[in-house]
Coordinates of C-alpha atoms in Angstrom, one line a residue:
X1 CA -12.7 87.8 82.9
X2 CA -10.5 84.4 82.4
X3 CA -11.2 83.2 78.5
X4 CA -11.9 79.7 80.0
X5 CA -15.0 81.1 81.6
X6 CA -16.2 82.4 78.7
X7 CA -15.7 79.4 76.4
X8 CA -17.9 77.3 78.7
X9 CA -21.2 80.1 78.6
X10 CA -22.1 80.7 74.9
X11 CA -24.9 83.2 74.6
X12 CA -28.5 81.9 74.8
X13 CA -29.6 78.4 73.7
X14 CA -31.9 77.8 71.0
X15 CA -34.3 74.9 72.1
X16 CA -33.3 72.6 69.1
X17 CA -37.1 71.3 68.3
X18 CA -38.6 75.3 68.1
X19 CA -40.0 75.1 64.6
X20 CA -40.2 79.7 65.8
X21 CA -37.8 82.4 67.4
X22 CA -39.0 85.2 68.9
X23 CA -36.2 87.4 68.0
X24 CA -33.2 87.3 65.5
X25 CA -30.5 84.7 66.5
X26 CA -26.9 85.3 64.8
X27 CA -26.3 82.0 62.9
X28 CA -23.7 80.4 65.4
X29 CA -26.5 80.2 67.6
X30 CA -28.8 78.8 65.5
X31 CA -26.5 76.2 63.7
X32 CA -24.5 75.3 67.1
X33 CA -23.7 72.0 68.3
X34 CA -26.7 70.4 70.3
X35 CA -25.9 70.1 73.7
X36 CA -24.7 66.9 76.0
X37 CA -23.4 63.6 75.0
X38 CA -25.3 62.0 72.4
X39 CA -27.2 59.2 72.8
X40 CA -25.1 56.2 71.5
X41 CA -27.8 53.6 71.5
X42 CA -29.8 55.8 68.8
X43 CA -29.4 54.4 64.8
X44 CA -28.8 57.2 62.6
X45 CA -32.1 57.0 61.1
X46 CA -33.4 58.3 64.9
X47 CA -30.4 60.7 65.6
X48 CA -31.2 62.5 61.9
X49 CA -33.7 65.3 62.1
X50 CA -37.1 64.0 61.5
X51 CA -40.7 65.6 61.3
X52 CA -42.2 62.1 60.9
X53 CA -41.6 58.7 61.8
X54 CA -39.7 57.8 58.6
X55 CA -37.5 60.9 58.2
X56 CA -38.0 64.5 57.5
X57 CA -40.8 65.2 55.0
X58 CA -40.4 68.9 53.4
X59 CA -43.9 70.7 52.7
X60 CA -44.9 70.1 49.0
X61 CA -47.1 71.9 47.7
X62 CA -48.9 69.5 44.4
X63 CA -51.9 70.3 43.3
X64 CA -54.1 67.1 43.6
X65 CA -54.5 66.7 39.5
X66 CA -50.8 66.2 39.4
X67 CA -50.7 64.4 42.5
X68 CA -53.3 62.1 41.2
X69 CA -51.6 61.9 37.4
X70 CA -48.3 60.8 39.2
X71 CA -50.0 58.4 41.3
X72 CA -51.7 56.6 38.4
X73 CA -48.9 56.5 36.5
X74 CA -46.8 54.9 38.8
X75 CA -49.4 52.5 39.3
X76 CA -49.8 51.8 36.1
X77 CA -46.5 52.2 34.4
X78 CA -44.4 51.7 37.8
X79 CA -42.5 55.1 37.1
X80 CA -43.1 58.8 38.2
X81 CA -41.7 62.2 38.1
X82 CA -39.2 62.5 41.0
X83 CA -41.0 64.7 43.6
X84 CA -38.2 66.4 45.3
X85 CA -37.1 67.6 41.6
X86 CA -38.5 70.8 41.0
X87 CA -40.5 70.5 37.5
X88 CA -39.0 73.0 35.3
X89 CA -35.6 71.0 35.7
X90 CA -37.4 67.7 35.1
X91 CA -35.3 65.7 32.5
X92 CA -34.9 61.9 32.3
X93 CA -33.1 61.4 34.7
X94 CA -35.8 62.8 37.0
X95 CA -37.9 59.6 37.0
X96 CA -38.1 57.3 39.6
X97 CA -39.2 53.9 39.2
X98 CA -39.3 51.9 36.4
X99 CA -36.7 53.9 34.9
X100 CA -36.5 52.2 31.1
X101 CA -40.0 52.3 31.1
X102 CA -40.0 55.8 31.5
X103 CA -37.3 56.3 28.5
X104 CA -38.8 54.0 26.1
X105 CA -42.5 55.7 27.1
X106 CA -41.3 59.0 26.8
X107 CA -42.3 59.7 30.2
X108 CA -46.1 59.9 29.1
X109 CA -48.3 60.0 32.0
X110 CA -51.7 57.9 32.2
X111 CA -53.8 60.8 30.9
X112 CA -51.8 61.4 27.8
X113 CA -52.5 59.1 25.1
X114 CA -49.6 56.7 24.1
X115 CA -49.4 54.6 20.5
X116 CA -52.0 54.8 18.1
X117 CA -54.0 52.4 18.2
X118 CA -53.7 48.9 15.7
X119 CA -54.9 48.9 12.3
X120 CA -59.3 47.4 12.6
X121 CA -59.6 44.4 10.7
X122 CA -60.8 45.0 7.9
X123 CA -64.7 43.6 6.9
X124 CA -66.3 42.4 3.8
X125 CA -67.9 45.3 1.9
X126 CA -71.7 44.5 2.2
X127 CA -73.3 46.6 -0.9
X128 CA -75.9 49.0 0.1
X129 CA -78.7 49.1 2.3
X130 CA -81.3 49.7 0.2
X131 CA -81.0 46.6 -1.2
X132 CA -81.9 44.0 1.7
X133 CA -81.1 40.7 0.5
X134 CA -76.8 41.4 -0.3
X135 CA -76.9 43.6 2.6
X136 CA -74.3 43.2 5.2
X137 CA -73.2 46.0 7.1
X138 CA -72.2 45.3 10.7
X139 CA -72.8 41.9 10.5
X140 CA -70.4 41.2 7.5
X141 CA -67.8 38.7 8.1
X142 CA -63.6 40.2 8.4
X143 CA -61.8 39.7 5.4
X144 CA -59.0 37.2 6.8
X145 CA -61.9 35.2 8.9
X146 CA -61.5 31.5 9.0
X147 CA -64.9 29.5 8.9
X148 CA -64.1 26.3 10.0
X149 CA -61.9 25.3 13.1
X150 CA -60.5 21.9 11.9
X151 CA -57.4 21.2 14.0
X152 CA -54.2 19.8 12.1
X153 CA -52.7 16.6 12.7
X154 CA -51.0 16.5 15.7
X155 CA -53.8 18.5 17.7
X156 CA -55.7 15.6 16.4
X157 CA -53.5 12.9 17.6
X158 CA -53.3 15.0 21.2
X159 CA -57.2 14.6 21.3
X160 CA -57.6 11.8 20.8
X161 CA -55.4 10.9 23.6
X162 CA -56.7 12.6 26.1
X163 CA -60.2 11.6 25.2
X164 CA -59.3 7.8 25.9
X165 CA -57.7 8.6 28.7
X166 CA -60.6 10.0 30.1
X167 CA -63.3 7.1 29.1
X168 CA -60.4 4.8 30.8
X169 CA -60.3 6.9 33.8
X170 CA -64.8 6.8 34.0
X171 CA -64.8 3.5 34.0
X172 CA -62.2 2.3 36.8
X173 CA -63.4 4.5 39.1
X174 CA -66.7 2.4 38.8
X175 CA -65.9 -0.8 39.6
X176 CA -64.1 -0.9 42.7
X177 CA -64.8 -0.2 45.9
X178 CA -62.1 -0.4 48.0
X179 CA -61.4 -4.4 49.5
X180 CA -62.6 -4.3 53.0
X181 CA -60.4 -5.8 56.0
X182 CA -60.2 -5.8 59.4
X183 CA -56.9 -6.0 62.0
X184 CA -57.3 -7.1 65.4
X185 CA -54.8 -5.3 67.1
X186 CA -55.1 -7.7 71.1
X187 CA -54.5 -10.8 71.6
X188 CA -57.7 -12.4 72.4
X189 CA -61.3 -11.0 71.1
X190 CA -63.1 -12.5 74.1
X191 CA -61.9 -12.5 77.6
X192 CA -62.0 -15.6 79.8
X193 CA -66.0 -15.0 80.4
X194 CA -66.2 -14.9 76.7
X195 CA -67.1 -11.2 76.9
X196 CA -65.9 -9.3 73.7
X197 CA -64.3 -5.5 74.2
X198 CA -68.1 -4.2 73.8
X199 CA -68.8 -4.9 77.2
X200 CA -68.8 -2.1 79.7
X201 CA -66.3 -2.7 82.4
X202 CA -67.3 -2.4 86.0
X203 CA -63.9 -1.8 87.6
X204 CA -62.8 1.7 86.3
X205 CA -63.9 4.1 89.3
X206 CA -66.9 5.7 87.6
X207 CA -70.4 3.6 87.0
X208 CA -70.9 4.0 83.5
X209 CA -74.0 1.8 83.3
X210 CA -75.6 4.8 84.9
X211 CA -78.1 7.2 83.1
X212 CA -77.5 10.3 85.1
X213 CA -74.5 12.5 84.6
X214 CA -72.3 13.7 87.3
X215 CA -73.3 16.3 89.2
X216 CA -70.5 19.1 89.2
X217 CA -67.6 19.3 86.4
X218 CA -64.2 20.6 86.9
X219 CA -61.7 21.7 84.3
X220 CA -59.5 19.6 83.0
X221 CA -55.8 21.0 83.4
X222 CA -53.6 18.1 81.9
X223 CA -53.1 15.8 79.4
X224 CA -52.9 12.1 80.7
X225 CA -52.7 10.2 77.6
X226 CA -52.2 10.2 74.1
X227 CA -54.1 7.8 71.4
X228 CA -51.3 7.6 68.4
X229 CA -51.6 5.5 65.5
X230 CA -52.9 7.4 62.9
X231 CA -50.3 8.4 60.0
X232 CA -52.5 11.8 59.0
X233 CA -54.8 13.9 60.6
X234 CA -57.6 12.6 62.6
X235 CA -61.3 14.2 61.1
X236 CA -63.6 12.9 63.6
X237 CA -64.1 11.0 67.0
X238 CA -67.0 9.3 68.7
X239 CA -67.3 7.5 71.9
X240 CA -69.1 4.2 72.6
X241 CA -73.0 5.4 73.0
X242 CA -74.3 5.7 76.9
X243 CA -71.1 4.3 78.2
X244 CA -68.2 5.7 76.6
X245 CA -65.5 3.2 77.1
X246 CA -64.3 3.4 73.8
X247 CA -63.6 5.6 71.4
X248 CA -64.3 5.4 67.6
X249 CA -61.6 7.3 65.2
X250 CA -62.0 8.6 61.8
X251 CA -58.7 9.6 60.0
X252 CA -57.5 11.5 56.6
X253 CA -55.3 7.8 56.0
X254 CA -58.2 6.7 55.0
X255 CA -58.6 4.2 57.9
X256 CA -60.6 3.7 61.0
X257 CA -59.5 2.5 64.5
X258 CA -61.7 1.8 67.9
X259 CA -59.7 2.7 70.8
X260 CA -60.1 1.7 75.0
X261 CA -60.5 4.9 76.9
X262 CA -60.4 2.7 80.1
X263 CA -57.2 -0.1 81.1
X264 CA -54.7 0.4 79.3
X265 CA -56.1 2.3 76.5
X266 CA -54.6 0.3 73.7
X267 CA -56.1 0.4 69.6
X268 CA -58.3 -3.1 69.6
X269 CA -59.3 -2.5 65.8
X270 CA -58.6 -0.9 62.6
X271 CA -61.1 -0.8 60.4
X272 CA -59.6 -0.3 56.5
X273 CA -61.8 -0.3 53.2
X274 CA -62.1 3.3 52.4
X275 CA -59.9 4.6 49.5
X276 CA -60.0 8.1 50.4
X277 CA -59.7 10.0 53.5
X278 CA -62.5 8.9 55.8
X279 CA -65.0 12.4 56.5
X280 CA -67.7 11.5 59.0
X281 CA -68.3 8.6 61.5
X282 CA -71.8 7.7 63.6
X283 CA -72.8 4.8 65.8
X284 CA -75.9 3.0 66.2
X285 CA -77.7 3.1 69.9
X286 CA -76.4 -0.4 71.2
X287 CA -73.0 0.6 69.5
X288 CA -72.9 -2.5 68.0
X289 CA -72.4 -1.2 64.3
X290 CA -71.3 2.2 63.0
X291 CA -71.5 4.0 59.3
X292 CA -68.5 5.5 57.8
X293 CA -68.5 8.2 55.1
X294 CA -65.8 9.0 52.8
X295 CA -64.4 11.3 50.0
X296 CA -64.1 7.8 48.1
X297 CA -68.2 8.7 47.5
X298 CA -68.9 5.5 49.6
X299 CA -71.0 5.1 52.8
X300 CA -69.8 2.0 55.0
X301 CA -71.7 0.1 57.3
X302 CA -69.5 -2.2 59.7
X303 CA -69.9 -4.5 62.6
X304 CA -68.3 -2.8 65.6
X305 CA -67.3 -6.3 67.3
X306 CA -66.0 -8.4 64.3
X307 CA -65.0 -5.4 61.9
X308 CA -66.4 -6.7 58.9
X309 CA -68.2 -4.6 56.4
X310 CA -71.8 -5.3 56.5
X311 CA -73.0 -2.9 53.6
X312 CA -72.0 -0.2 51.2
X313 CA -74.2 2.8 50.1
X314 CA -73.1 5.0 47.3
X315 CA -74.9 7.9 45.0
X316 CA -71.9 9.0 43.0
X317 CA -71.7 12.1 44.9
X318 CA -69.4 12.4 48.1
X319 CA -71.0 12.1 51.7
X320 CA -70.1 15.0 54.2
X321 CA -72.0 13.8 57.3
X322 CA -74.0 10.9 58.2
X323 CA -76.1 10.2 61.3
X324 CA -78.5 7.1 62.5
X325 CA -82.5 7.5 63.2
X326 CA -81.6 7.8 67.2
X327 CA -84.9 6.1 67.9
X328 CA -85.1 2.3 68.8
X329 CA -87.7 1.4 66.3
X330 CA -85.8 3.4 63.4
X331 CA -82.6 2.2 63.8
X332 CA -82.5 1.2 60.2
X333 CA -82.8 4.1 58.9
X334 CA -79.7 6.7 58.6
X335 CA -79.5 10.4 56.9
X336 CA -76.4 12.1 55.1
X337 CA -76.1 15.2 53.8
X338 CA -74.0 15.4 50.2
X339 CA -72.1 17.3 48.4
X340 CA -74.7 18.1 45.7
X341 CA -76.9 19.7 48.5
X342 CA -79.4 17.3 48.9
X343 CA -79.9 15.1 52.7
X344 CA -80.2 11.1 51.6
X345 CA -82.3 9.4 53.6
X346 CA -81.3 5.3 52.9
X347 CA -83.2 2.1 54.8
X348 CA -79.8 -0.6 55.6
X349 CA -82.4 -3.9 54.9
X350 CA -82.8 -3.2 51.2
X351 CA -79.7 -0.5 50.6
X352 CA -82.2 1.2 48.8
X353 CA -82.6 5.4 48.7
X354 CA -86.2 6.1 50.9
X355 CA -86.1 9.5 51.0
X356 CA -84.5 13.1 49.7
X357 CA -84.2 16.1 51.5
X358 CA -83.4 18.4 48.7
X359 CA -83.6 22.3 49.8
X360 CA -80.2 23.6 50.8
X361 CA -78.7 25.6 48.1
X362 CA -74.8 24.4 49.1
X363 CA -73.5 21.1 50.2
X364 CA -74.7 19.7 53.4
X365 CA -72.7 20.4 56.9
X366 CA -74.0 18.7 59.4
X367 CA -77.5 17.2 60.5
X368 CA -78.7 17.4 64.2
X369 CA -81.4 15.4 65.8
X370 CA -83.5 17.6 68.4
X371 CA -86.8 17.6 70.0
X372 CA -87.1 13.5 71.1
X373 CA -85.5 12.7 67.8
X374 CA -88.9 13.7 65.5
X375 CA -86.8 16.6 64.0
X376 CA -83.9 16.8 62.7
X377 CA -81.6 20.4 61.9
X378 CA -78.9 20.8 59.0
X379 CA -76.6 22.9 58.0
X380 CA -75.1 23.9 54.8
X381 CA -72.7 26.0 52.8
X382 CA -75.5 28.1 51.9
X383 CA -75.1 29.8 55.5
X384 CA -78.5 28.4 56.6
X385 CA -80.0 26.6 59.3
X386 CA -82.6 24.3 58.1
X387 CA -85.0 22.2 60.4
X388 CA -87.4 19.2 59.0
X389 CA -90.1 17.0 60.2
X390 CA -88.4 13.5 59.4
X391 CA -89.4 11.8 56.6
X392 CA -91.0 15.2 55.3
X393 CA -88.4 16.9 52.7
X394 CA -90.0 20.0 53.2
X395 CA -88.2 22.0 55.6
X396 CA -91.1 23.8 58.2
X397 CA -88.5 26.3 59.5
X398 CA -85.7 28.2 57.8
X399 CA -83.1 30.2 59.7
X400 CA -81.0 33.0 57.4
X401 CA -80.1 36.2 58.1
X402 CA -77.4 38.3 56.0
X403 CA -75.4 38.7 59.2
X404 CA -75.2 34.8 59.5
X405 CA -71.8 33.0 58.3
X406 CA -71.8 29.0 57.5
X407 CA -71.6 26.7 60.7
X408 CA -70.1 23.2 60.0
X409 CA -70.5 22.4 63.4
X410 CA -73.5 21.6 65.6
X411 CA -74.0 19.8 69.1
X412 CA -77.3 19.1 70.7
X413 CA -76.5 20.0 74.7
X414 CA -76.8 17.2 77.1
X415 CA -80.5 18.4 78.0
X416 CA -81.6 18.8 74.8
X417 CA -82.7 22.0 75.4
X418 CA -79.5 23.9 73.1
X419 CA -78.0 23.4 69.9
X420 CA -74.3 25.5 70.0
X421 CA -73.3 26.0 66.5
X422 CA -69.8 26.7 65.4
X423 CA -70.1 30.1 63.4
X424 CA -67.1 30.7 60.7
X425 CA -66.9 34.3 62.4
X426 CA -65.0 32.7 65.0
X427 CA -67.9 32.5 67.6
X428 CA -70.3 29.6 68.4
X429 CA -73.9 30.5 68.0
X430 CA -76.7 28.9 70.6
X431 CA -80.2 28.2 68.8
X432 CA -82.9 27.5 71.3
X433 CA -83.8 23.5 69.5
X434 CA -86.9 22.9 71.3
X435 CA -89.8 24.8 69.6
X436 CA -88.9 28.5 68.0
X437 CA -84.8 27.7 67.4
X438 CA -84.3 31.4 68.1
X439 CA -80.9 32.5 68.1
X440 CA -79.7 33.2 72.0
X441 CA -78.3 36.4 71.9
X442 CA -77.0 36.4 75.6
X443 CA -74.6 33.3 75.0
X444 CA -72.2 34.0 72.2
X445 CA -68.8 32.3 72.7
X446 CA -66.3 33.8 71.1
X447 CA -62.1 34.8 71.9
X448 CA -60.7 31.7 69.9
X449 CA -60.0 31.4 65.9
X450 CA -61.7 28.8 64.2
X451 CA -62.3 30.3 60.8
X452 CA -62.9 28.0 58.0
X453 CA -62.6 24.9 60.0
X454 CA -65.4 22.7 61.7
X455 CA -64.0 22.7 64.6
X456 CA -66.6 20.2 66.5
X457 CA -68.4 22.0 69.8
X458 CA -69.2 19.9 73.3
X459 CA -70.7 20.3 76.3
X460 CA -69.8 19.1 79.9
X461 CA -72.4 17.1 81.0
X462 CA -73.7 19.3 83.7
X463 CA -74.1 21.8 81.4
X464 CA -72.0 24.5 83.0
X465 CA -69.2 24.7 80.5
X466 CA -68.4 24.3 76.8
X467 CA -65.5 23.3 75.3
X468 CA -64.3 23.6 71.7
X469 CA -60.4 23.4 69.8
X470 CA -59.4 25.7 67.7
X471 CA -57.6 26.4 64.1
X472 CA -54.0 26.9 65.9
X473 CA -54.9 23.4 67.9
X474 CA -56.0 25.0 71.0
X475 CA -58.9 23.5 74.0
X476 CA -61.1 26.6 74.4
X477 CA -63.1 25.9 77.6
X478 CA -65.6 28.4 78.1
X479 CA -68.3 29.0 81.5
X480 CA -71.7 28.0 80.3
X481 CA -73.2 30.7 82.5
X482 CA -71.5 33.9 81.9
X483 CA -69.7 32.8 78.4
X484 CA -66.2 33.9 80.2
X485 CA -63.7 32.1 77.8
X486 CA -61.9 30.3 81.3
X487 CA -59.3 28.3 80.0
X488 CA -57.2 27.5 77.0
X489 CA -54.7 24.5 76.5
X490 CA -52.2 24.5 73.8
X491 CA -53.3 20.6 72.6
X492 CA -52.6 19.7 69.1
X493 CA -49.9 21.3 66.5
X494 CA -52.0 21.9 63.8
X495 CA -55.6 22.2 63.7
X496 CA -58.0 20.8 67.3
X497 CA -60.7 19.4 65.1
X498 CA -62.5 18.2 67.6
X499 CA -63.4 17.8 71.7
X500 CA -65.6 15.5 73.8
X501 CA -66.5 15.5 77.1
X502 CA -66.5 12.1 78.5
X503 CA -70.4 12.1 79.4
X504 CA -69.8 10.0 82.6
X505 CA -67.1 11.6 83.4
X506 CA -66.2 15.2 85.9
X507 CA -63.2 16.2 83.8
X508 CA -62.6 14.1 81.5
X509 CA -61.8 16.0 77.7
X510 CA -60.8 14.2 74.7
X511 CA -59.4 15.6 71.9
X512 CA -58.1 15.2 68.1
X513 CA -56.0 17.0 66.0
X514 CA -54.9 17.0 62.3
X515 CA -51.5 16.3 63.8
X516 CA -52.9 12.8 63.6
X517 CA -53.0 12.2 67.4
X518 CA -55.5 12.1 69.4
X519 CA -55.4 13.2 73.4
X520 CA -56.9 12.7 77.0
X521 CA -57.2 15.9 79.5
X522 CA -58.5 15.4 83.3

């Protein structure tokens, strides 16, 4: 037999991932070379010889006091005996870890007590207890004890400072109210009929005089336009009430602007006399005036037309949402919910306070007028669902259940029939708003992430879909029937605060971001 032959067949081949042999290998068999090329694209860490996925782990065997001491201490101290040194060699430079520590500790684990403890302060000797009038005993003072705090000098000097700063500070904040003012941003207020931008056009397509809405809605698939003129994020958006051909914007620059959704879609007003960033905005029926609330504690009542600032409202505390009396013969009357949890009702003739809602145990969300506008439903922090018999600050229903999270959203639907809430589990909720507001457990809406923002809910106004944005500025468009999540738009780059469906129109989707722009879809 030729040696080359031989030098290619080398006895039998160990499998090299047997962890047992059947019989008694000689040890050039079980130490030979694997096999075949080996694979190049491996990193040593995968070509080593490895039991888990981080490496090879040899069987320890600690018993689970030690294992447990070693732990604690590492935890606590941030050093521990070096596992893979057997213990009856441990010296000091068996530690891993916080090496030092372990030196300067001693290597003293958690159960074994370190220094002694500090000297006690000492305490007055209080005589004896039979005699009750000198006696002391535990309630004896320490011997170094200082009685009275008096502070020195310059601590004095530092108070007093800061004291007058703060009276200073009290009082400005008092006195002024941001200075209203108004910037017309076209040409000419009235057109050459001497019609001002209020009046509905007749020549854009759709007939948005009319009552009804249209009869089958489509999803909108692209953007067509895009409102910009804010300088920070945009909080809130209404559209013109019944016709929707323009569009009121609340932003975070502390300023307002009205906006054409028709034509040419330019900014017609700015509306600036908050000094904080503006929260909350609502229109009156004819459209003709709106109320703004801001973190500047104010509530602002302003002519929609001519932009001046009719009336202010304050009660020191800040307003987080604020809605009209949607009936004709109320339309003086207007609701916001504050941040010291009460719902303020205030009458605009006399700008006095008429009412208090004052139940909720958390600052007020959102308030909701359902059920031909005799009831109204708010929300709070408190993770209830409140709903009130207006002008009766007694809630008749109260909706909490442990499972519920806060909902700083809520839309009535177009028929009045559902209120979709926007749950802070990332879901929106559907109460039935008509008589029992039970929760509708067949239409949850879920699949986007909208956790600790109030992102605002809408509903095409057909009723067959819903559309909401999200925390990473995405359109959510879900089926109203089957709850399907159908369609999602990357629209904003931060937050989508907020969507509408143009009521008037098949596929028509506006929304706002706190990118500070604010976006058409068809």
């Amino acid at each position: 037999m030729s040696p080359c032959q031989e030098a290619v067949e080398t006895g039998i081949h160990l499998d090299p991932s047997l962890k047992e042999v059947t019989y008694n290998p000689t040890y050039e068999t079980m130490f030979a070379p694997e096999f075949g090329p080996t694979n190049p694209y491996k990193s040593q860490q995968m070509s080593a010889p490895r039991n888990m996925l981080s490496g090879y782990a040899e069987p320890a065997h600690v018993n689970d006091f030690m294992f447990e001491q070693q732990r604690r201490t590492f935890s606590t101290y941030g050093y521990a005996l070096d596992p893979s040194v057997d213990t009856h060699e441990a010296s000091s430079c068996s530690y891993i870890g916080a090496v030092e520590e372990a030196e300067k500790n001693k290597g003293l684990t958690v159960f074994e007590s370190g220094q002694k403890k500090p000297e006690k302060r000492k305490k007055v000797k209080g005589g004896d207890a039979g005699e009750i009038d000198s006696f002391l005993g535990p309630w004896a003072k320490y011997v170094d004890e200082k009685d009275v705090a008096k502070p020195s000098e310059e601590e004095q000097k530092e108070l007093d400072e800061i004291t007058a700063k703060r009276q200073k500070k009290g009082r400005n904040e008092d006195e002024a109210p941001g200075e209203e003012k108004t910037i017309l941003h076209v040409k000419d207020m009235y057109d050459y009929q001497g019609r001002s931008y209020l009046h509905v056009p007749q020549d854009v397509g759709v007939n948005l005089r009319s009552a009804d809405a249209p009869d089958k809605c489509y999803l909108p698939k692209k953007q067509i336009h895009v409102w910009s003129g804010h300088t920070k994020g945009v909080s809130a958006i209404r559209l013109y009430p019944r016709s929707g051909h323009l569009l009121l914007s609340s932003s975070m620059d502390c300023k307002i602007k009205l906006w054409e959704v028709y034509g040419e879609r330019r900014c017609l007003r700015t509306f600036i006399g908050h000094s904080k960033a503006v929260r909350d905005i609502c229109f009156n029926n004819s459209g003709t005036q709106f109320l703004s609330a801001a973190y500047d504690r104010y509530l602002k009542l302003w002519d929609s037309e001519t932009g001046q600032c009719i009336s202010r409202f304050t009660n020191r505390k800040v307003p987080y949402c604020v809605k009209f009396n949607p009936d004709e013969d109320k339309q003086n009357l207007f609701v916001a919910g504050m941040s010291d949890k009460k719902i303020v009702q205030w009458d605009i003739r006399t700008s006095e306070v008429v009412q208090e809602y004052d139940r909720h145990l958390g600052a007020v969300n959102t308030i909701t007028f359902v059920d031909e506008n005799r009831r109204f439903v708010s929300t709070s922090d408190d993770k209830s669902l409140r709903v009130w018999e207006w002008d009766i600050p007694v809630d008749f229903k109260y909706i909490a259940e442990p499972s519920m999270h806060s909902m700083p959203a809520v839309t009535l639907s177009p028929n009045g029939k559902w209120l979709a809430c926007q749950s802070m589990d990332n879901q929106i909720l559907i109460f039935g708003a008509q008589n029992r507001f039970r929760l509708n457990k067949k239409k949850i809406f879920k699949g986007h992430m909208v956790a600790g923002y109030a992102c605002q809910v809408d509903f095409s106004p057909d009723m067959s879909y819903v559309v909401s944005g999200d925390a990473d500025g995405k359109l959510n468009i879900w089926d109203w029937k089957t709850t399907k999540l159908y369609h999602r738009i990357k629209a904003h780059d931060k937050v989508c605060i907020s969507a509408l469906w143009h009521p008037h129109e098949t596929s028509k989707v506006i929304t706002c971001g706190w990118d500070g722009q604010i976006k058409l879809w068809d």
